[in-house]
mmCIF file of C-alpha atoms in Angstrom:
data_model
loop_
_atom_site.group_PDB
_atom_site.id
_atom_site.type_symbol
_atom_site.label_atom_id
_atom_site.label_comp_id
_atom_site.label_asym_id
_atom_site.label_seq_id
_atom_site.Cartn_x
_atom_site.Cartn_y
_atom_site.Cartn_z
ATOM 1 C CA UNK A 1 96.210 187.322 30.581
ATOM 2 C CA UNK A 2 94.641 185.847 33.703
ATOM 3 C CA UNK A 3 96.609 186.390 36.927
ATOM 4 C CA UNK A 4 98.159 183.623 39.231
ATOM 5 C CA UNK A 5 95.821 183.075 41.924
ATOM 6 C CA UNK A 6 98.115 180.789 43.621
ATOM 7 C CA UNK A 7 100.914 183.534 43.539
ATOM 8 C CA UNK A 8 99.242 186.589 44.567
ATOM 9 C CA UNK A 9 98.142 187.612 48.508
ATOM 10 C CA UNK A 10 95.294 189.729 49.335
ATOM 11 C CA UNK A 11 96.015 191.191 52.447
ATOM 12 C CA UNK A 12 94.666 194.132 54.438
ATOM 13 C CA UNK A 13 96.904 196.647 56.117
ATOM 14 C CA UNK A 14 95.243 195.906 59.574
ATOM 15 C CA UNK A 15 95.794 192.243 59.492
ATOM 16 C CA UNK A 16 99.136 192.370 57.957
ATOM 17 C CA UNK A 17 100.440 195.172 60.474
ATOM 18 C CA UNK A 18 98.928 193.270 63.464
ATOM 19 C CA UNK A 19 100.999 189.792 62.260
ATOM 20 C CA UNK A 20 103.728 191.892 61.483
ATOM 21 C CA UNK A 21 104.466 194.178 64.681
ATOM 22 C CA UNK A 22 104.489 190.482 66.800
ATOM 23 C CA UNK A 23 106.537 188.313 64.723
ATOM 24 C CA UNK A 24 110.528 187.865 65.478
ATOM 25 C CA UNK A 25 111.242 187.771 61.767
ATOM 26 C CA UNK A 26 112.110 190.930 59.789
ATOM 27 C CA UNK A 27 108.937 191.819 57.701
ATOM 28 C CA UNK A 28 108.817 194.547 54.918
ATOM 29 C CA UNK A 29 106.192 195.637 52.744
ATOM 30 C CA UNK A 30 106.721 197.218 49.101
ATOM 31 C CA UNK A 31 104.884 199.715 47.060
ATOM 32 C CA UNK A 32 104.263 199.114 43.357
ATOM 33 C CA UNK A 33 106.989 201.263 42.504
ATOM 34 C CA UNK A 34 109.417 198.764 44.791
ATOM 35 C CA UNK A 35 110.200 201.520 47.640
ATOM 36 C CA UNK A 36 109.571 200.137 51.418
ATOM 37 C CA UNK A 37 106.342 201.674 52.837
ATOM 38 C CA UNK A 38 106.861 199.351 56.066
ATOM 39 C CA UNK A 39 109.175 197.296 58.292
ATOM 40 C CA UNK A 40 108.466 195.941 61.299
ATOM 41 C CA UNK A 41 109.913 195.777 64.554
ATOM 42 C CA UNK A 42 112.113 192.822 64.512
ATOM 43 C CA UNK A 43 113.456 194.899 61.220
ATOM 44 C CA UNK A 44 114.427 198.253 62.589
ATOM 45 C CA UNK A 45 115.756 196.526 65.885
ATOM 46 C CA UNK A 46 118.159 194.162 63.700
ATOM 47 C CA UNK A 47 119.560 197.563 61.053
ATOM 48 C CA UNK A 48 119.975 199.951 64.554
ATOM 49 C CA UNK A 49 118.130 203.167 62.370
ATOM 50 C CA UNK A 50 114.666 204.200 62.576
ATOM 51 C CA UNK A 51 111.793 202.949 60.184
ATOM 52 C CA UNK A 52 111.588 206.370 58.537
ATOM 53 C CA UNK A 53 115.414 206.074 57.650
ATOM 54 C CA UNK A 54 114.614 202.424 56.430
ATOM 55 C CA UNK A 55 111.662 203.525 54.324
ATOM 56 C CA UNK A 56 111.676 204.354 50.248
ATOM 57 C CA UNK A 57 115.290 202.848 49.542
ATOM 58 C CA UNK A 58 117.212 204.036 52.588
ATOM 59 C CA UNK A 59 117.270 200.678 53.548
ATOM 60 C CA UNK A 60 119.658 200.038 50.666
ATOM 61 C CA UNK A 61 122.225 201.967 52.295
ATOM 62 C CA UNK A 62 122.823 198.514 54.276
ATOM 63 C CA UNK A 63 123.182 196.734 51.745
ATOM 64 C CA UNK A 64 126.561 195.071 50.801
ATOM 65 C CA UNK A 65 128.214 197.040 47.703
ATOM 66 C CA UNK A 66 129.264 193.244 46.413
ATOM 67 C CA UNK A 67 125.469 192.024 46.443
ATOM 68 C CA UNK A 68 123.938 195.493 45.355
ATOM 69 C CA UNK A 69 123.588 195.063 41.484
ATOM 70 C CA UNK A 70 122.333 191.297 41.709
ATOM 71 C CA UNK A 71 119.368 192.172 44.038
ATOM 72 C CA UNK A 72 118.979 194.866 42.441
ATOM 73 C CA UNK A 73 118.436 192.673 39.445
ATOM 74 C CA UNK A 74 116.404 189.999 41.219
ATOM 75 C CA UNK A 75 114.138 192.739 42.385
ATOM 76 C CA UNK A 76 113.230 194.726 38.865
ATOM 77 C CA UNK A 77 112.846 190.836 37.461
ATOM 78 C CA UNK A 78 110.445 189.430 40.434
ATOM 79 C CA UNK A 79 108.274 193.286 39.685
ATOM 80 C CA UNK A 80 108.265 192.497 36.316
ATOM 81 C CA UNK A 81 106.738 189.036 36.880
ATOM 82 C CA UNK A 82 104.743 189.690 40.017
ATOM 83 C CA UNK A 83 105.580 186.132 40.846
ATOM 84 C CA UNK A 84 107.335 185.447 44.499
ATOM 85 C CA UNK A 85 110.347 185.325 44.289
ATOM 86 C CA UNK A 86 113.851 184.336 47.254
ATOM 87 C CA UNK A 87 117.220 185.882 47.139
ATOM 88 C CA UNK A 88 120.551 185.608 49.783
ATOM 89 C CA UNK A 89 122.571 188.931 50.502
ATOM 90 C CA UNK A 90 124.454 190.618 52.862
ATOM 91 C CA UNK A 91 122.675 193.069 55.182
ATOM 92 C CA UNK A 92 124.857 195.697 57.706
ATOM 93 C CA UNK A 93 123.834 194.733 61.076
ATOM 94 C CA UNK A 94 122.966 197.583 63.353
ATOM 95 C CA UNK A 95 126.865 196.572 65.162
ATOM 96 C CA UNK A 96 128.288 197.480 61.529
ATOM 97 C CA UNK A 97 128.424 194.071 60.969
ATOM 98 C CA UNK A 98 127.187 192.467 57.519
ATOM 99 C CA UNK A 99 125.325 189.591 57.900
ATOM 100 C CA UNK A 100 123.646 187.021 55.285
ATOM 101 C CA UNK A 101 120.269 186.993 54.859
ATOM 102 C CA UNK A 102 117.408 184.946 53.557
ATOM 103 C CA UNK A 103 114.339 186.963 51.985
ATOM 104 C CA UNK A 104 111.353 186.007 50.118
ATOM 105 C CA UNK A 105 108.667 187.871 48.953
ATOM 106 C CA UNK A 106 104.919 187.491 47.781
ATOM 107 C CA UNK A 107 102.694 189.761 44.939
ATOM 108 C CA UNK A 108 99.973 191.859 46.802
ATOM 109 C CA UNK A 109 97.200 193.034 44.850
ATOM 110 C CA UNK A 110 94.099 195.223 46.265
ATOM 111 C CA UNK A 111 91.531 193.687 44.498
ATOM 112 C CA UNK A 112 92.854 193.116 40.406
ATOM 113 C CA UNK A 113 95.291 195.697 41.304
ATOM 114 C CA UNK A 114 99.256 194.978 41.751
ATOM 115 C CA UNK A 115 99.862 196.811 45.164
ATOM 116 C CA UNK A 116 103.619 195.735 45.262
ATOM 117 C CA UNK A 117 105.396 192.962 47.837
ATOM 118 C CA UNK A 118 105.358 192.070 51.549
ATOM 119 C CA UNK A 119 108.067 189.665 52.643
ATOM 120 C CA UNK A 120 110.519 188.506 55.302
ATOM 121 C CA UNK A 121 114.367 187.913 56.025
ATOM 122 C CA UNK A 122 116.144 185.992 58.338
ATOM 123 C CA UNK A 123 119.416 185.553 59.488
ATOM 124 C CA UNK A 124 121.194 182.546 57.569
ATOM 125 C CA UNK A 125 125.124 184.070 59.114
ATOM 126 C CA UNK A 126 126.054 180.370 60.838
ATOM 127 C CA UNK A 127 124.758 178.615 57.689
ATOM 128 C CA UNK A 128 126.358 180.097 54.989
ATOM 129 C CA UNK A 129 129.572 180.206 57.426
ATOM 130 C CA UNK A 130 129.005 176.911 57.861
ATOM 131 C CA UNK A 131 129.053 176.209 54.126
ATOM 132 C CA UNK A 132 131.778 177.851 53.491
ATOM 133 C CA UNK A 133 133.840 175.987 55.499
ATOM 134 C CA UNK A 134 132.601 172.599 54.191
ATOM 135 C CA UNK A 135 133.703 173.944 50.752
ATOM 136 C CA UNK A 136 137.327 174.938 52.244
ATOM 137 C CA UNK A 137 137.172 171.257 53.588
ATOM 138 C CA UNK A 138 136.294 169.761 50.914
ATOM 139 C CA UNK A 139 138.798 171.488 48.733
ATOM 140 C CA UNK A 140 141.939 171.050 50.767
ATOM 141 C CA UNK A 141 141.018 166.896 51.330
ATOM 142 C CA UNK A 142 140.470 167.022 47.411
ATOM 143 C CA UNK A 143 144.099 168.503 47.324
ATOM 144 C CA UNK A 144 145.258 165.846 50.232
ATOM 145 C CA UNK A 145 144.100 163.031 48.037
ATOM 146 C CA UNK A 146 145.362 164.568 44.379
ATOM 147 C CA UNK A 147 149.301 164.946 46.370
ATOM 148 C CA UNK A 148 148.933 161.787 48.082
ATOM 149 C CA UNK A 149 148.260 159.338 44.702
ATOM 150 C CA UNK A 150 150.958 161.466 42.919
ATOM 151 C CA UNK A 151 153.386 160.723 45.280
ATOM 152 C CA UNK A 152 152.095 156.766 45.164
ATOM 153 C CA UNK A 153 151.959 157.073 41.431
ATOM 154 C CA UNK A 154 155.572 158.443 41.253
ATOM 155 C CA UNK A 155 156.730 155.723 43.554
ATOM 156 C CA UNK A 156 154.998 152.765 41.599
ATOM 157 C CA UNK A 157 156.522 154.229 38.553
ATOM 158 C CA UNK A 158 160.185 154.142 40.236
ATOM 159 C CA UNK A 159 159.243 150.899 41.595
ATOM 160 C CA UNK A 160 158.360 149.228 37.913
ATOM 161 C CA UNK A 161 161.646 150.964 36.539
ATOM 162 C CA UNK A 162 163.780 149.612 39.307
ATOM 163 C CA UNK A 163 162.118 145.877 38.679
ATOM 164 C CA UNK A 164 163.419 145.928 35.098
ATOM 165 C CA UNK A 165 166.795 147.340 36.246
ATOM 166 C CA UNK A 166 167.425 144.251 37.842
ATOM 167 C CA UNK A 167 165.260 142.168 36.212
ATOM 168 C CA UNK A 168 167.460 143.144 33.134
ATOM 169 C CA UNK A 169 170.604 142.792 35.128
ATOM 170 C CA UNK A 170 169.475 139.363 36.652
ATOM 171 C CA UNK A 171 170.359 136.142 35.100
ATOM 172 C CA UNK A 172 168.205 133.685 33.009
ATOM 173 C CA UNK A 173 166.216 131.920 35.135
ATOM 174 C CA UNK A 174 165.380 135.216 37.669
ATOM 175 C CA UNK A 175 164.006 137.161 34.554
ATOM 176 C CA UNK A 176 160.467 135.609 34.540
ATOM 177 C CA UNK A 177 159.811 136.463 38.032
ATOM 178 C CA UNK A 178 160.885 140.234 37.863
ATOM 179 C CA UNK A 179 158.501 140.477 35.011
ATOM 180 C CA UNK A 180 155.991 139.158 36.881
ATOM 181 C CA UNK A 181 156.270 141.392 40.109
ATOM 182 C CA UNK A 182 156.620 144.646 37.439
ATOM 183 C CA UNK A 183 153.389 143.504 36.123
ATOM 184 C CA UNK A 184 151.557 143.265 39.025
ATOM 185 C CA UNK A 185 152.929 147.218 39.825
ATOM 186 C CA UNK A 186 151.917 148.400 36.970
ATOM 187 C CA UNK A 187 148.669 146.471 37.287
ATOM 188 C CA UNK A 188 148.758 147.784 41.037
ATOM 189 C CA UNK A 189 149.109 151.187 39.993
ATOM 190 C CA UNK A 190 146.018 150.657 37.516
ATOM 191 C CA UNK A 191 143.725 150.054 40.441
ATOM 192 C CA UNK A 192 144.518 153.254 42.004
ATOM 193 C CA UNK A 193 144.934 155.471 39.434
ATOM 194 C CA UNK A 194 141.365 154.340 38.213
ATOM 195 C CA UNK A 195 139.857 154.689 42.057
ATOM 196 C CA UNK A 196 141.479 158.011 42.293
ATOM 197 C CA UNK A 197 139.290 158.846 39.405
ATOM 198 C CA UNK A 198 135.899 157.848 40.322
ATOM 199 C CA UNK A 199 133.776 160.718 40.299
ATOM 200 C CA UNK A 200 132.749 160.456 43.848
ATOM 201 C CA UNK A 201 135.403 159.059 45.737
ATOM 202 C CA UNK A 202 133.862 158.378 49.410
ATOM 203 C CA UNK A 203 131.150 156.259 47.565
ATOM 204 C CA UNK A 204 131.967 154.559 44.531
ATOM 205 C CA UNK A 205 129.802 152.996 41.756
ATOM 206 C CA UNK A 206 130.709 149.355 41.532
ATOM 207 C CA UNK A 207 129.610 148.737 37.731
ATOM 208 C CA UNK A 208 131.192 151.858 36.645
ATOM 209 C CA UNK A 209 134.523 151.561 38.512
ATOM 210 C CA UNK A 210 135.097 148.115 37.275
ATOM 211 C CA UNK A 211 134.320 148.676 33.507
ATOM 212 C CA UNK A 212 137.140 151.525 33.605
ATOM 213 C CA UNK A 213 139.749 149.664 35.501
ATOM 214 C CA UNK A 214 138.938 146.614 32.751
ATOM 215 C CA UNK A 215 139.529 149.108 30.023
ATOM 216 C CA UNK A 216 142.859 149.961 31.600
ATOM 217 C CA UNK A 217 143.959 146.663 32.573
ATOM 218 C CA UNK A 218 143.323 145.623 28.824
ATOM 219 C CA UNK A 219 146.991 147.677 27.872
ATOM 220 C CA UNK A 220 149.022 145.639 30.255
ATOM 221 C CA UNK A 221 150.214 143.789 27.485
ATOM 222 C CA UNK A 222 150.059 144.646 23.659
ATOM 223 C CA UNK A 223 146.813 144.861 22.168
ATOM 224 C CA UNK A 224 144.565 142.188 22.269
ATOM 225 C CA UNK A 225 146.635 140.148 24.847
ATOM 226 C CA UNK A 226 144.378 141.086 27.376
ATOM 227 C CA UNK A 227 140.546 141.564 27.612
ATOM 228 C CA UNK A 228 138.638 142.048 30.683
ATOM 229 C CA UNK A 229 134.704 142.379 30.192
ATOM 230 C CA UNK A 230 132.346 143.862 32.758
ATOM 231 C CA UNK A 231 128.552 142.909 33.087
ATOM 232 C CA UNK A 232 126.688 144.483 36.144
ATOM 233 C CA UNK A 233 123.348 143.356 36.378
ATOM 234 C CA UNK A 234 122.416 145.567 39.688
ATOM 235 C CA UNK A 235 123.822 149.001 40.605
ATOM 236 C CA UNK A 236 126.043 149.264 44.122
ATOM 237 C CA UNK A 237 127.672 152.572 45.958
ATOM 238 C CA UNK A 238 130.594 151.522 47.782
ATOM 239 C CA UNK A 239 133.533 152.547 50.382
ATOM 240 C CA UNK A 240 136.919 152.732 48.889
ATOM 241 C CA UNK A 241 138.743 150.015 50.715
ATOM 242 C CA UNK A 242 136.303 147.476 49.345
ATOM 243 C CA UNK A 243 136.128 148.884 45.772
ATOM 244 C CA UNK A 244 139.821 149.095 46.151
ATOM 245 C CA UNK A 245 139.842 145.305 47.210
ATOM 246 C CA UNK A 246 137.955 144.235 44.474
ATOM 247 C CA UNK A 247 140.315 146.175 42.115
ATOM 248 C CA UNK A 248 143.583 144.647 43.351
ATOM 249 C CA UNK A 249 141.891 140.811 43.460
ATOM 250 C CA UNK A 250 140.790 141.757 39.828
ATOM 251 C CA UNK A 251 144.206 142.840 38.948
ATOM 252 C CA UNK A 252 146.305 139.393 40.375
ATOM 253 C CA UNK A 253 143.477 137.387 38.460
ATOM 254 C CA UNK A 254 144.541 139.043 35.186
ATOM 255 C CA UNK A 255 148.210 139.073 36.402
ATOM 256 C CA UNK A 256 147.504 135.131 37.124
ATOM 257 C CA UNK A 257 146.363 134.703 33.479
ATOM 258 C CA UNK A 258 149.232 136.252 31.883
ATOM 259 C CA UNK A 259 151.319 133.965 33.534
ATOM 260 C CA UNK A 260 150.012 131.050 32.920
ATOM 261 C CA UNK A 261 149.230 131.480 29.022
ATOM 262 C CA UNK A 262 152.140 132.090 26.461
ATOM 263 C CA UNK A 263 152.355 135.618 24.785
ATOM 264 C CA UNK A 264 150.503 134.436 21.630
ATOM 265 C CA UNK A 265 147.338 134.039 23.601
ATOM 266 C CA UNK A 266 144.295 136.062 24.563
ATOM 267 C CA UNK A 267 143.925 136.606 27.881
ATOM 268 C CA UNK A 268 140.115 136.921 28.886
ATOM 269 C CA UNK A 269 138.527 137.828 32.112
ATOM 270 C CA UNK A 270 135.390 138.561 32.770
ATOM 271 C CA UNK A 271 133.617 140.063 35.598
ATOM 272 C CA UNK A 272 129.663 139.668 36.834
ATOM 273 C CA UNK A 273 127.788 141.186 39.737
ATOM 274 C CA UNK A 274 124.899 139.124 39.703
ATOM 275 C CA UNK A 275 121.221 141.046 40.319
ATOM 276 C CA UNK A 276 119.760 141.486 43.437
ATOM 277 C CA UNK A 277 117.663 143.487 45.918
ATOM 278 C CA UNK A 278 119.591 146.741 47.363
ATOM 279 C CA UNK A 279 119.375 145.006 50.841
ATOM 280 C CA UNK A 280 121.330 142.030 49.684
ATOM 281 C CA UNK A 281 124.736 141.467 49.797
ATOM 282 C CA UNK A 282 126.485 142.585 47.149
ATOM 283 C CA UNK A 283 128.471 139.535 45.250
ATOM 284 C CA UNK A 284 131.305 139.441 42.268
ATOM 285 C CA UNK A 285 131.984 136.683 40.157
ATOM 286 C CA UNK A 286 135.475 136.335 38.078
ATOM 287 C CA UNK A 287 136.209 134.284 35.436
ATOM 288 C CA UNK A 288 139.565 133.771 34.090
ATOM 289 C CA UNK A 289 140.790 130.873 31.260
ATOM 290 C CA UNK A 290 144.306 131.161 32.068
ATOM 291 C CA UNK A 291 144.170 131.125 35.986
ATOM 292 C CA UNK A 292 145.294 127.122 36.085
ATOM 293 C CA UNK A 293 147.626 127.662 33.956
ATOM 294 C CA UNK A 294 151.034 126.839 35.015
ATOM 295 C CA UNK A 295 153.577 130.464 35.423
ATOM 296 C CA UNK A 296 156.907 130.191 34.117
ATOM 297 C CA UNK A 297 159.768 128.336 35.561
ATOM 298 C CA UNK A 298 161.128 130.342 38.529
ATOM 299 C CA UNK A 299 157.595 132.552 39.000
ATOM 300 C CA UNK A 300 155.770 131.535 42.572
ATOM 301 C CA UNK A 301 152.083 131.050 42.077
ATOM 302 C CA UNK A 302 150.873 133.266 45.245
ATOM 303 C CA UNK A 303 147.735 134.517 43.809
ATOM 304 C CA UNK A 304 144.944 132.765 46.078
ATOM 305 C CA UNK A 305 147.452 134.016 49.144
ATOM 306 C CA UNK A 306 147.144 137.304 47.233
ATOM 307 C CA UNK A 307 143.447 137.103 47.001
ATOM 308 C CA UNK A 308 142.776 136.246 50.564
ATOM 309 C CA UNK A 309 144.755 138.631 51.761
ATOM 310 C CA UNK A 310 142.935 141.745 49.909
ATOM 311 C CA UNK A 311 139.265 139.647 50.244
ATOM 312 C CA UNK A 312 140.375 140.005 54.425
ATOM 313 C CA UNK A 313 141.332 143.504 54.600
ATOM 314 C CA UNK A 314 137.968 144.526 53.255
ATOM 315 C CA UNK A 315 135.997 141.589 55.287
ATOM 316 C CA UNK A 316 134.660 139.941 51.489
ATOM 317 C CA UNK A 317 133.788 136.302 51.604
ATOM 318 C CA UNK A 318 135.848 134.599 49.282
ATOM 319 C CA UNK A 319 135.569 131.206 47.243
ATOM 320 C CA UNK A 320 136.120 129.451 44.230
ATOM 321 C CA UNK A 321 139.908 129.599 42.236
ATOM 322 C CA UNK A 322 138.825 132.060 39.132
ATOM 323 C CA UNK A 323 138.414 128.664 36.086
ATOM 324 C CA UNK A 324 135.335 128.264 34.508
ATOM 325 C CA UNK A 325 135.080 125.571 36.701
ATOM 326 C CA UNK A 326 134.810 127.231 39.932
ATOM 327 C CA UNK A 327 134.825 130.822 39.558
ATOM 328 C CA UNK A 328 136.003 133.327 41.806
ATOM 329 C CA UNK A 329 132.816 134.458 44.211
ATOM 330 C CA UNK A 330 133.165 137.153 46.043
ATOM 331 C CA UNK A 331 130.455 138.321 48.621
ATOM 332 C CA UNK A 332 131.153 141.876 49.903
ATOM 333 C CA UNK A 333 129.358 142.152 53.784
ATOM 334 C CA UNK A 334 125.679 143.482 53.658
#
């Protein structure tokens, strides 16, 4: 089998120890049998010990004992290929200290003969530190967010039971509005349990938050009472106020609709973004049959106040009433 041109280096001892004595990084060269004939300057000033103690494998006494059998694995692998080949471990520092380094290594060959590896290591310490505590970061707000919507999911759940307490314990003509406020909990409750579970929750995918939040706002009433479709003809990453914005103003819609159509009827929503350039502005159209539909006896009809409301907190422009008429547009700022 041909060998890998591209891969290999060709490199005479003069020219290589010349580069090497000079440079600040920590360069090492390899025999075929993977024991360190050389290290530079930089090398033996960063481990404290001489080059002779570094030479062969003494220089795996500095190794850490946690990274020991995966480089030692790396290594037999990248011999076994002759290919280059990069690996991360922990190196003693000549102040005791283990520190993480970056290496990476390239074939030699003397002529069409292997002649083992030369390669260099740096320090990479602040990095992977720095890493690290992006990861703790990112774990504990991940466990901020997962207490803080259990606690708001516990108290919209006491909230809907306490509605039908007293909606139950009301008289006649109050009922219809204490159903109407525990639907738009639950429906409430919808919109945040569905943002909570967007995969990335900084940015969120428009198209794909809104087709599951339809799916659960579809078992606010018994099956086929409700039916919310989705059709996203562009793809948009947004913050969560605005996503959560667009969530609530989709909820009152369908909360509108059930009011104003008897139980017998189907309730159907549906929901476009429009195409458009990623520079433009991205806008949400809603279409409800039951918006202008009158609510029961007793029930105020505060959904445009509701919609303006949640359109200002997340500065989206905001016209149209949600009929097939004049449905609900929605621009969200560019």
């Amino acid at each position: 089998m041909a060998r890998d041109r591209a891969a290999d280096t060709t490199l005479p001892d003069a020219a290589f120890r010349s580069f090497a004595e000079g440079a600040g990084l920590m360069i090492w060269r390899a025999d075929r049998q993977a024991q360190l004939i050389y290290v530079n300057p930089a090398w033996t000033e960063f481990r404290g010990r001489s080059a002779e103690d570094e030479l062969g494998h003494g220089w795996k006494d500095g190794l850490h004992p946690e990274d020991r059998a995966g480089h030692e694995a790396a290594l037999a692998a990248a011999y076994a290929k002759r290919r280059p080949h990069s690996a991360e471990y922990r190196l003693r520092r000549h102040d005791g200290a283990f520190r993480w380094v970056h290496g990476h290594a390239y074939p030699l060959h003397e002529g069409d003969d292997f002649a083992g590896f030369a390669g260099s290591c740096f320090d990479i310490t602040e990095r992977k530190e720095a890493e690290e505590h992006a990861a703790r970061a990112m774990a504990e707000q991940d466990a901020l967010l997962a207490e803080i919507y259990h606690r708001v999911r516990n108290n919209l759940q006491v909230t809907v039971s306490l509605i039908g307490l007293y909606g139950r314990a009301a008289a006649g003509p109050c009922r219809p509005a204490f159903d109407a406020l525990g639907q738009r909990v639950r429906a409430i409750a919808l919109v945040q349990q569905h943002l909570h579970e967007a995969p990335q929750i900084a940015s969120v995918d428009l198209a794909e938050y809104l087709t599951r939040l339809a799916e659960g706002l579809g078992q606010l009433r018994r099956a086929g009472r409700v039916a919310v479709t989705v059709r996203a003809g562009r793809t948009a990453l947004l913050e969560p106020r605005r996503v959560n914005a667009l969530g609530m103003i989709l909820a009152e819609i369908v909360a509108e609709c059930l009011d104003g159509t008897d139980e017998g009827s189907a309730c159907v929503t549906r929901v476009e973004v429009p195409a458009g350039e990623p520079s433009d502005p991205v806008r949400v159209r809603i279409t409800s049959g039951g918006v202008a539909g009158k609510p029961p006896e007793g029930v105020p009809q505060i959904g445009p106040r509701l919609i303006a409301a949640y359109a200002a907190q997340a500065e989206i422009a905001v016209s149209g009433k949600g009929t097939p008429e004049a449905p609900l547009e929605l621009t969200l700022p560019a």
